[in-house]
GROMACS .gro file of C-alpha atoms in nm:
model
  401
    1UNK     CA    1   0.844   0.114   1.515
    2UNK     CA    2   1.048   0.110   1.809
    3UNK     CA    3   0.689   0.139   2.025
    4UNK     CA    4   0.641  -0.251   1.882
    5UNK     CA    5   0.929  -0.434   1.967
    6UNK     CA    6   0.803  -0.747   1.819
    7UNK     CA    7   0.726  -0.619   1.525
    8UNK     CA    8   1.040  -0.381   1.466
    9UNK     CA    9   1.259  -0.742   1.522
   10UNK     CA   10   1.087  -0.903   1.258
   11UNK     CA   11   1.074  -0.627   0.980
   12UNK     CA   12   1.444  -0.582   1.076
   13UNK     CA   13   1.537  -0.899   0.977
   14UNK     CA   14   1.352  -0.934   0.710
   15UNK     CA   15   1.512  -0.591   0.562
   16UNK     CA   16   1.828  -0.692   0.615
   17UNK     CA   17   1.811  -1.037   0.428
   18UNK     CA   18   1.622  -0.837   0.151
   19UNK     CA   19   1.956  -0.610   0.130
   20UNK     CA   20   2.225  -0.780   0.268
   21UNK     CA   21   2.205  -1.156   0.227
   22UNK     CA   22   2.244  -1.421  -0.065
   23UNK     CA   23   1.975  -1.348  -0.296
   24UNK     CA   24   1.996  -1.347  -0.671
   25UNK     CA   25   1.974  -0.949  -0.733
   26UNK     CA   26   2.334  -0.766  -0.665
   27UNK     CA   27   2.391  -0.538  -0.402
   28UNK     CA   28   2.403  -0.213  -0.541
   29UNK     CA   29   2.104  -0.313  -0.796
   30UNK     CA   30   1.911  -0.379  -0.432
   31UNK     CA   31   1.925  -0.006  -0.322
   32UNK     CA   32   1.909   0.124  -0.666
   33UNK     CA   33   1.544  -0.043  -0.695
   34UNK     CA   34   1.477   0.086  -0.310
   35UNK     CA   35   1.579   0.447  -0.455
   36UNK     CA   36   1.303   0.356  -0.754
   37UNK     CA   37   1.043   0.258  -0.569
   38UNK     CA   38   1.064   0.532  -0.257
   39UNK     CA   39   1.125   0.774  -0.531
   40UNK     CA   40   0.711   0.657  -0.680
   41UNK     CA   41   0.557   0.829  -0.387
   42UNK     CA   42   0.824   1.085  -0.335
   43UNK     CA   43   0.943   0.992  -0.010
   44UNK     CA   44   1.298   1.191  -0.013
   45UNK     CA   45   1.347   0.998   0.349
   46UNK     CA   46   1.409   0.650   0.208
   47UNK     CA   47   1.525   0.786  -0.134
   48UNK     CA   48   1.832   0.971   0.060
   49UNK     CA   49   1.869   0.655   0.266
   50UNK     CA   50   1.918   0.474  -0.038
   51UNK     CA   51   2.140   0.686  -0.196
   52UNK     CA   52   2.348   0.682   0.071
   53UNK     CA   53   2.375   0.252   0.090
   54UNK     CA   54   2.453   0.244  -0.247
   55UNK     CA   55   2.723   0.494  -0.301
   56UNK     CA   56   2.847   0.236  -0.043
   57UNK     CA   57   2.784  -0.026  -0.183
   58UNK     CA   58   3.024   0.035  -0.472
   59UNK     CA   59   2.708   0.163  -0.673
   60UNK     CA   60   2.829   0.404  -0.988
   61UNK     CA   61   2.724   0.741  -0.910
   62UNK     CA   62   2.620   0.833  -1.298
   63UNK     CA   63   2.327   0.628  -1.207
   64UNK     CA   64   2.165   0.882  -0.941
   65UNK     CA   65   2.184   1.132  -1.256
   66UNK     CA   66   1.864   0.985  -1.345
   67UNK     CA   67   1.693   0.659  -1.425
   68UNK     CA   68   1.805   0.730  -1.760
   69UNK     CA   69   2.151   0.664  -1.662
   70UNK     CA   70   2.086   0.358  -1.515
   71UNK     CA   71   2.119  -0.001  -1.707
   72UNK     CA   72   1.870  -0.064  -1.937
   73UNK     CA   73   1.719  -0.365  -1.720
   74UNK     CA   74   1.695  -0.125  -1.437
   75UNK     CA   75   1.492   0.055  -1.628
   76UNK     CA   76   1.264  -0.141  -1.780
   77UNK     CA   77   1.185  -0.195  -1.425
   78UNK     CA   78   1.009   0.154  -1.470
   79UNK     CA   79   0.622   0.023  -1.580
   80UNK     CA   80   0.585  -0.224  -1.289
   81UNK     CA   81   0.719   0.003  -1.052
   82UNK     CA   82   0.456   0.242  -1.166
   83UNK     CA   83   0.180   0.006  -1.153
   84UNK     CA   84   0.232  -0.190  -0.841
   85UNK     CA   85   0.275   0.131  -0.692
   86UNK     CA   86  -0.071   0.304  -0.770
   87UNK     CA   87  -0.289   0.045  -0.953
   88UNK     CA   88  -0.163  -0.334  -0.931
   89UNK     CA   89  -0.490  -0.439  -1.048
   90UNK     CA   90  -0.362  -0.359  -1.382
   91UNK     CA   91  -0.059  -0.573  -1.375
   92UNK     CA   92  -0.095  -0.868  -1.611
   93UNK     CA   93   0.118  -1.160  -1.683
   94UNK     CA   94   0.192  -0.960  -2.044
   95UNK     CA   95   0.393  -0.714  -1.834
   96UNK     CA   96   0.567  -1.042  -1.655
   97UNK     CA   97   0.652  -1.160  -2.018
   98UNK     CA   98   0.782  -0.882  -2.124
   99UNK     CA   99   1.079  -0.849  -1.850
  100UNK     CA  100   1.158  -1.209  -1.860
  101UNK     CA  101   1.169  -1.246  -2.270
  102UNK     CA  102   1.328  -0.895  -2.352
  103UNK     CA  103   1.566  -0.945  -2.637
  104UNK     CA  104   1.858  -0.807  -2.399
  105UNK     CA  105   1.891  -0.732  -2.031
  106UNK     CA  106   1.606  -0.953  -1.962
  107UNK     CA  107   1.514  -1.077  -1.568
  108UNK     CA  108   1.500  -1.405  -1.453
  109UNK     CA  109   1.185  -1.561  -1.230
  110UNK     CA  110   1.435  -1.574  -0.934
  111UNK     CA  111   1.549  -1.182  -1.009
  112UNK     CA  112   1.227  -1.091  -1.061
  113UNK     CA  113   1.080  -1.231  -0.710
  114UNK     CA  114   1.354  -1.012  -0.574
  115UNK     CA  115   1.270  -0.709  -0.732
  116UNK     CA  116   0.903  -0.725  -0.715
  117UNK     CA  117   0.950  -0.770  -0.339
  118UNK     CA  118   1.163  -0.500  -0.315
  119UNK     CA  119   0.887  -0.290  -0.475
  120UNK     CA  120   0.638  -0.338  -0.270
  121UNK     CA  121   0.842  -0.318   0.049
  122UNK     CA  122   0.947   0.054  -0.042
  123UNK     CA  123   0.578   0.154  -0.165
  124UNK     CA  124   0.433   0.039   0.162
  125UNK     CA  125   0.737   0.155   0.405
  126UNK     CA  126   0.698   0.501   0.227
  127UNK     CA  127   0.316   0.470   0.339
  128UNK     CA  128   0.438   0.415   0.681
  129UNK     CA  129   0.696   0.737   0.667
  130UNK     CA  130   0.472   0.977   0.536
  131UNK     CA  131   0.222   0.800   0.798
  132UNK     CA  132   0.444   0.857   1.145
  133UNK     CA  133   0.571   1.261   0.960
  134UNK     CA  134   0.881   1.148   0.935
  135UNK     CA  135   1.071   1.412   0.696
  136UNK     CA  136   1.402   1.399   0.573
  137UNK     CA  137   1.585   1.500   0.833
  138UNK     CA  138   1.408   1.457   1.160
  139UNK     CA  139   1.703   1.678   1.344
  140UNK     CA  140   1.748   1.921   1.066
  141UNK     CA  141   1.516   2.277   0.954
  142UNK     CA  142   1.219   2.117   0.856
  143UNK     CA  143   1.238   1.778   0.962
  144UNK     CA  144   0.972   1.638   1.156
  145UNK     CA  145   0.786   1.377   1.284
  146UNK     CA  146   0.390   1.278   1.413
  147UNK     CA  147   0.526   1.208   1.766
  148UNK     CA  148   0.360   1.439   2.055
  149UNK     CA  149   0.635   1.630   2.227
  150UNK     CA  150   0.526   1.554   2.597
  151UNK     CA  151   0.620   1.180   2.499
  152UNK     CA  152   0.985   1.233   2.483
  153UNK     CA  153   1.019   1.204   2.776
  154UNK     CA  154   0.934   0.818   2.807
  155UNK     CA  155   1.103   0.539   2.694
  156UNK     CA  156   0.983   0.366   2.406
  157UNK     CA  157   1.004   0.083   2.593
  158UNK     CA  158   0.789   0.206   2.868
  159UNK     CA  159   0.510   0.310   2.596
  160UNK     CA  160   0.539  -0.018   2.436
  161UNK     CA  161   0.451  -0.222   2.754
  162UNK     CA  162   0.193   0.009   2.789
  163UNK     CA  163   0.321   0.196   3.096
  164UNK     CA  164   0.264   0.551   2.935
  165UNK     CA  165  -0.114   0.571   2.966
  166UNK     CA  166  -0.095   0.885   3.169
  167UNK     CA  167   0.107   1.098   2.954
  168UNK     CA  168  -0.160   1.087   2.635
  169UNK     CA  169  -0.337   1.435   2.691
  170UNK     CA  170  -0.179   1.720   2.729
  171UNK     CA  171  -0.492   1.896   2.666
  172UNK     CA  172  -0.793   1.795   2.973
  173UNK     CA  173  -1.052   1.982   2.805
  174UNK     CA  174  -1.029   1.813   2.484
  175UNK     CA  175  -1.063   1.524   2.713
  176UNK     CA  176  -1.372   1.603   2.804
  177UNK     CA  177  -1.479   1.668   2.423
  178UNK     CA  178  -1.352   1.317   2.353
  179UNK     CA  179  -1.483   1.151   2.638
  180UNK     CA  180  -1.691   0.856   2.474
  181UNK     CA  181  -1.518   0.806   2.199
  182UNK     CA  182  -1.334   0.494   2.269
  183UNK     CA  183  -1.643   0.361   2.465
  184UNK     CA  184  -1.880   0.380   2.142
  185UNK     CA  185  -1.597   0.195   1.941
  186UNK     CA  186  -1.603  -0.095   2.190
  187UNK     CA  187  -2.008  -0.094   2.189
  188UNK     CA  188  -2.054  -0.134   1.832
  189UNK     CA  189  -1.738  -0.413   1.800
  190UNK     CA  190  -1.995  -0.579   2.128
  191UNK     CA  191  -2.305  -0.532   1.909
  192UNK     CA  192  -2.120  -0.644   1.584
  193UNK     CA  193  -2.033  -1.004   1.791
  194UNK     CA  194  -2.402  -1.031   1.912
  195UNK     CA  195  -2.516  -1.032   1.560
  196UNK     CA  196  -2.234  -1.233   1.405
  197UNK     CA  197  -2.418  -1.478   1.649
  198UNK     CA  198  -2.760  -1.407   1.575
  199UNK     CA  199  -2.747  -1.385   1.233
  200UNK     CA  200  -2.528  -1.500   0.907
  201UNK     CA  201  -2.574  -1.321   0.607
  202UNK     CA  202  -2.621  -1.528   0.263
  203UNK     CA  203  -2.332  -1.527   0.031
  204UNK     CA  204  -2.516  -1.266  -0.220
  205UNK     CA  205  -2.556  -1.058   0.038
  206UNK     CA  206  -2.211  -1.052   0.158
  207UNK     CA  207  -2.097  -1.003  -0.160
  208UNK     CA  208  -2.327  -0.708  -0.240
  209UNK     CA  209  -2.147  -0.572   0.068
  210UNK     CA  210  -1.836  -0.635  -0.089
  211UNK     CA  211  -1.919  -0.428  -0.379
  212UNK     CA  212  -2.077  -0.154  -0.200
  213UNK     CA  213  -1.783  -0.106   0.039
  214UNK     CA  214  -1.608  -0.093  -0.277
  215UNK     CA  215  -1.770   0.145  -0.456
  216UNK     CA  216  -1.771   0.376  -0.157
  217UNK     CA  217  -1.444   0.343  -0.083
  218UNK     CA  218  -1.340   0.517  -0.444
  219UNK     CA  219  -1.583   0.821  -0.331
  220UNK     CA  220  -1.377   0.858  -0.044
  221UNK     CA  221  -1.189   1.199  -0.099
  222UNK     CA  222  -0.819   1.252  -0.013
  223UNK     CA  223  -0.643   1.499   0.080
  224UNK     CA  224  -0.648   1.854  -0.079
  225UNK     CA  225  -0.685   1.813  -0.466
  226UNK     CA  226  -0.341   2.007  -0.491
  227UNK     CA  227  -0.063   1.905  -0.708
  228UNK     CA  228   0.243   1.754  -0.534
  229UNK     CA  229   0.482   1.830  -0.796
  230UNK     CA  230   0.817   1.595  -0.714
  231UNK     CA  231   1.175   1.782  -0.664
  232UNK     CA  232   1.425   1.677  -0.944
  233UNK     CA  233   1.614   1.535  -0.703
  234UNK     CA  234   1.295   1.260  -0.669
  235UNK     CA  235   1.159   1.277  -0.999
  236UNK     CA  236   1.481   1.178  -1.185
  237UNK     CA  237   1.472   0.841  -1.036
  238UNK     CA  238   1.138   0.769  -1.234
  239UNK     CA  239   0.927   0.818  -1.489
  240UNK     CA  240   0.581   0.934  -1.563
  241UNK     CA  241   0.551   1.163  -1.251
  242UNK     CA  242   0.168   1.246  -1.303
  243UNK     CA  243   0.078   0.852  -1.283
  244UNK     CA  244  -0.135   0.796  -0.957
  245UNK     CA  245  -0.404   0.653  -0.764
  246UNK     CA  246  -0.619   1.010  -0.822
  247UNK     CA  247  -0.662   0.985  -1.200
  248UNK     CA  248  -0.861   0.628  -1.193
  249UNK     CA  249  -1.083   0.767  -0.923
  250UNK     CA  250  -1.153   1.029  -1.105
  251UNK     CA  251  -1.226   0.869  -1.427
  252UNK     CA  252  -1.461   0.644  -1.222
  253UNK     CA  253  -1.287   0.367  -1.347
  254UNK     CA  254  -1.376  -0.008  -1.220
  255UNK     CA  255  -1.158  -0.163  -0.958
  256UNK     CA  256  -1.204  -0.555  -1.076
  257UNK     CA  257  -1.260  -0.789  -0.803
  258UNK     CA  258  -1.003  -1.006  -0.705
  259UNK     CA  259  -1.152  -1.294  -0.476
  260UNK     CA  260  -0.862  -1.433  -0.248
  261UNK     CA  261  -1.040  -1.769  -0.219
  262UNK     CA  262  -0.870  -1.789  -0.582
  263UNK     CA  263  -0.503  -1.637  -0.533
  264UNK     CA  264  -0.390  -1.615  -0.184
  265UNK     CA  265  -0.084  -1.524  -0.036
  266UNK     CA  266  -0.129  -1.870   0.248
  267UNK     CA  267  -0.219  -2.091  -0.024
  268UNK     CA  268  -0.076  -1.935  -0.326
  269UNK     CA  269   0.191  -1.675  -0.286
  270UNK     CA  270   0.414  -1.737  -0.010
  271UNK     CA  271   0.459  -2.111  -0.163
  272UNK     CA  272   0.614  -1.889  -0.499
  273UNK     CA  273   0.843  -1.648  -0.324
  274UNK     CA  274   0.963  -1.949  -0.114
  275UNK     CA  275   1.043  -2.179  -0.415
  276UNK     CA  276   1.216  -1.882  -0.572
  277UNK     CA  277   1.395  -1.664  -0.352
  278UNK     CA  278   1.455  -1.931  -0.051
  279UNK     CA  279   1.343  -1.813   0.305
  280UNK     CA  280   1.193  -1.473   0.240
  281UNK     CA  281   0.878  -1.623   0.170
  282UNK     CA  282   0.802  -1.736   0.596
  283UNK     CA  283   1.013  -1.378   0.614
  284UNK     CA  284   0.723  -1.227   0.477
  285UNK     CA  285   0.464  -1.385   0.620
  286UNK     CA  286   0.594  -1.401   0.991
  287UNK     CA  287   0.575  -1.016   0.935
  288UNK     CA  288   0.257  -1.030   0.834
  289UNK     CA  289   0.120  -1.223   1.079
  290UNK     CA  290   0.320  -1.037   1.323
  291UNK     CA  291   0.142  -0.734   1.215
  292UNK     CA  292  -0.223  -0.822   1.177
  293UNK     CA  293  -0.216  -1.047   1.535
  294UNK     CA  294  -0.039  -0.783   1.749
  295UNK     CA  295  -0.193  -0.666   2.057
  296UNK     CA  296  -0.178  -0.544   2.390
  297UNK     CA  297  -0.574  -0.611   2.434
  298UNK     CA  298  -0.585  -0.257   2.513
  299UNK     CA  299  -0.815   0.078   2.353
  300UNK     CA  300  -0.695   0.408   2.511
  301UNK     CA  301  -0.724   0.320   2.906
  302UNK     CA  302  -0.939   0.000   2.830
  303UNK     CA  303  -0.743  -0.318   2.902
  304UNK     CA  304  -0.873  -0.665   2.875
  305UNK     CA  305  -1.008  -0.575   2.495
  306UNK     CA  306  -1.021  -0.837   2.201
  307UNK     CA  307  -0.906  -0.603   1.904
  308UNK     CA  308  -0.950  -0.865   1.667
  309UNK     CA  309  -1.263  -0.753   1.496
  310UNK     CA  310  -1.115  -0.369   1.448
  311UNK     CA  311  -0.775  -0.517   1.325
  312UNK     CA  312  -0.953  -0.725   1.047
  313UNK     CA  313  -1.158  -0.431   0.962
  314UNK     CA  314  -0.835  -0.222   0.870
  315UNK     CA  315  -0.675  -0.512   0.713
  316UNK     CA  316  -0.965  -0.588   0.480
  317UNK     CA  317  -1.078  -0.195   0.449
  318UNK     CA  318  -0.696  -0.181   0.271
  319UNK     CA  319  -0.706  -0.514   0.051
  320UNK     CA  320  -1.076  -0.379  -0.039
  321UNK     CA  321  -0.964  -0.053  -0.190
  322UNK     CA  322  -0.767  -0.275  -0.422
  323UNK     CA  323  -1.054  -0.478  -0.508
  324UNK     CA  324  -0.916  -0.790  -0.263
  325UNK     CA  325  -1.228  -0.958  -0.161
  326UNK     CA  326  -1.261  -1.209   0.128
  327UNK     CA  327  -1.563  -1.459   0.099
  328UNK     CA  328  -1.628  -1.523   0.474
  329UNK     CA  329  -1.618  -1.136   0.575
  330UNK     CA  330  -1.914  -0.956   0.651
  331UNK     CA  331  -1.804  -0.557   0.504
  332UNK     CA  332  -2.079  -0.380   0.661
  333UNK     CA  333  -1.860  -0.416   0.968
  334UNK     CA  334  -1.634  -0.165   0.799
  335UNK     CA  335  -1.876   0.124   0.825
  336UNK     CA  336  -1.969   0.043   1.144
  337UNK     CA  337  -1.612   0.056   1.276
  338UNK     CA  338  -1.387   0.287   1.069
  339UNK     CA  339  -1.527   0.676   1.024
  340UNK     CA  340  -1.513   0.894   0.795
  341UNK     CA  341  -1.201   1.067   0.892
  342UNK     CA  342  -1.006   0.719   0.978
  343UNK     CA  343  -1.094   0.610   0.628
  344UNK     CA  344  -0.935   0.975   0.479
  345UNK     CA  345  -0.666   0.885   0.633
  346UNK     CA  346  -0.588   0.510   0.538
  347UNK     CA  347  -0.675   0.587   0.182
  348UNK     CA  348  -0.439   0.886   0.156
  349UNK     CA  349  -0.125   0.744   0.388
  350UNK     CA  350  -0.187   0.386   0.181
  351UNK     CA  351  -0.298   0.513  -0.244
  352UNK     CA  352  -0.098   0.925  -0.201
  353UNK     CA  353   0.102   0.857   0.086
  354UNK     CA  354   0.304   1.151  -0.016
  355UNK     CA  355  -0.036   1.337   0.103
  356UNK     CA  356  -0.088   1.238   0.426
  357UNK     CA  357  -0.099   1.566   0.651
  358UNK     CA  358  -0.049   1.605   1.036
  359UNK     CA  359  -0.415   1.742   1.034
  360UNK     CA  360  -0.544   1.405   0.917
  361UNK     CA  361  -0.310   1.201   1.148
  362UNK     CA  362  -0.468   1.398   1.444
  363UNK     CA  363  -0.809   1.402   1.313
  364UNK     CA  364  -0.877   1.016   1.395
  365UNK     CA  365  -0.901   0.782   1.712
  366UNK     CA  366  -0.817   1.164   1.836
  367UNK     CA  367  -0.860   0.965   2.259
  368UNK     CA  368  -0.610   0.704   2.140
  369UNK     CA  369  -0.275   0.689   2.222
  370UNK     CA  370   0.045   0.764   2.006
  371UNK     CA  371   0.147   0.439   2.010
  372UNK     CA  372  -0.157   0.290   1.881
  373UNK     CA  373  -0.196   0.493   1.615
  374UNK     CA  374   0.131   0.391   1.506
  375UNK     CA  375   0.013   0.023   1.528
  376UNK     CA  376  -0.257   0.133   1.286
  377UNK     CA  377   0.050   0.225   1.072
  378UNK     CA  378   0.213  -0.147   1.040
  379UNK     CA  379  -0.131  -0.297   0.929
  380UNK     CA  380  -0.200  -0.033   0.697
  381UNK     CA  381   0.201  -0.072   0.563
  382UNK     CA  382   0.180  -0.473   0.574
  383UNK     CA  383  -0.180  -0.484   0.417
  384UNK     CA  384  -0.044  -0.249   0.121
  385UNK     CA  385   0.253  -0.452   0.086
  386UNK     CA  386   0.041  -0.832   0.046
  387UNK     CA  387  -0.219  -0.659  -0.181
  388UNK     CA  388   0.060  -0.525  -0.403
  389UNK     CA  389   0.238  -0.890  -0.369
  390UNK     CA  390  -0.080  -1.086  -0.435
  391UNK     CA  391  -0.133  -0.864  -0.771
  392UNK     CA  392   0.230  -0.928  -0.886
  393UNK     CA  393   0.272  -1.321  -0.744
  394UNK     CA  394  -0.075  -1.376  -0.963
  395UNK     CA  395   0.069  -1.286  -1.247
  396UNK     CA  396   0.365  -1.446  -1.216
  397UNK     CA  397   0.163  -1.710  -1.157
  398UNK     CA  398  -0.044  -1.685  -1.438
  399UNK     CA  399   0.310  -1.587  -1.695
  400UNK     CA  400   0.385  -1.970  -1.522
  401UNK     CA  401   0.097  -2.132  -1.609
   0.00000   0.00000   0.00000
């Protein structure tokens, strides 16, 4: 993250409120639900991290036995963790009820807020680990991350601002092979704009779009079919390991469309977080918008670029996997913008992060520079994180109402 310094400020704080400030959840329950929810997608990394913080934290250590050990309202925790984690389109505001009305150890709203963002802020940060390679421990046998070798040189700094252009191949005859791929990119985001102003689709046929992109999107294959089978060192800390994205798309099961004109997180969601756990809600969305509006109006060598219409593309590729549908977005831009292999890759790093490969990191934007490739990597972490939100806050919402 360093490589965004904006950005890494205003996660930063955001985390540390989360974890160390006022907030209605206890300290040690905090990293316990971070150990949960890293734990999901079997990202030892954070899980370690976590264990760590709340040893610390004056957490008992019978509870890392297992989430068996844990307190029982820990543990009921277990189904939404699952769920937000790998298909929040099935959360309903009977699973809401349930928490908040259990006989004993039940959760209040204001708990609940806490824990739910929690969630999702360890499901999508796990996303972004796997994303960058980053394996438990970077300096130890086997540790690793994404990061080209001829950039450590550099500081991050340097990179950041830019000022690392020339260090991005190390190879000049796969520049040659690449040459043009940037350039076709920024022709088809010119010829996108020249219709946009030409032409506006009618609503059915931007929502047939909608659906298609949908549809496709589920065909989209993943990394190898192989079974990641979780150490017991990860899979203690939750339950129902073989829960996952995989078995709904291969069912062919229906993704339901959720239209954000009805539940937003500007008009609908941030207002609930707010009123319930004070401040985190313009946390939240100050790191959002951080997120989807950063740029250096730069592609590869190309300065002077509006990246606007490829950063909405990602953004609403993402909240269109999980159905999210936005009624004044044309998604036949997607196709025209994202490839195959870029889609591979945001599908596995953001539904199996625990999948994502250095193979498939390298296979996409392959003329574009480390550091924007780890840009790609905060909108597809912040985009998880809102669609996962937006499922929960509705129905919250709806448990409200």
């Amino acid at each position: 993250m360093g490589f965004h310094p904006q950005y890494l400020e205003s996660f930063l704080r955001t985390q540390h409120y989360l974890l160390q400030m006022d907030g209605p959840l206890s300290l040690h329950y905090r990293h316990y639900i971070g150990i949960m929810a890293a734990a999901r997608h079997q990202c030892s990394y954070l899980v370690n991290l976590h264990v760590n913080d709340f040893l610390q934290v004056g957490g008992d250590p019978k509870w890392l036995n297992g989430l068996d050990e844990a307190p029982q309202k820990l543990q009921q925790l277990s189904e939404l963790n699952k769920i937000l984690a790998h298909r929040p389109w099935l959360l309903t505001r009977e699973h809401i009820e349930g928490l908040l009305k259990a006989e004993e150890h039940s959760w209040s709203l204001a708990e609940l807020i806490h824990a739910v963002v929690l969630l999702t802020h360890y499901h999508s940060l796990a996303s972004f680990t796997f994303g960058c390679g980053i394996m438990p421990e970077i300096h130890c046998d086997g540790g690793h991350t994404f990061r080209p070798p001829s950039l450590s040189q550099y500081c991050v700094c340097d990179i950041a601002n830019g000022n690392g252009h020339a260090i991005h191949h190390d190879d000049p005859l796969g520049n040659q092979e690449l040459c043009g791929e940037v350039e076709v990119l920024m022709e088809r985001m010119r010829q996108l704009q020249e219709c946009r102003d030409d032409e506006e689709a009618s609503q059915e046929e931007m929502a047939t779009r909608f659906e298609r992109e949908k549809t496709e999107s589920m065909l989209v294959i993943m990394a190898e079919d192989d079974e990641n089978v979780p150490s017991r060192d990860i899979s203690r800390h939750f339950e129902d390991p073989t829960y996952g994205y995989k078995d709904f798309s291969r069912r062919g099961e229906h993704v339901p469309t959720f239209r954000a004109q009805d539940y937003s997180w500007e008009d609908h969601g941030f207002s609930l977080v707010n009123r319930l756990y004070p401040d985190v809600g313009q946390m939240l969305d100050e790191k959002f918008q951080m997120a989807y509006n950063l740029t250096y109006n730069t592609m590869a060598t190309h300065k002077d670029v509006d990246t606007s219409m490829l950063r909405r593309a990602i953004w609403n590729y993402i909240h269109c996997m999980f159905g999210i549908r936005y009624d004044d977005y044309d998604y036949g831009e997607i196709n025209q913008l994202l490839d195959r292999s870029f889609k591979i890759y945001i599908k596995t790093m953001v539904c199996s992060p625990e999948k994502t490969t250095k193979r498939m990191y390298e296979s996409f934007w392959r003329q574009f520079q480390h550091s924007e490739k780890v840009h790609v990597n905060l909108l597809l972490m912040e985009a998880r994180m809102q669609a996962e939100l937006l499922y929960a806050l509705r129905a919250i919402t709806r448990y409200m109402t």
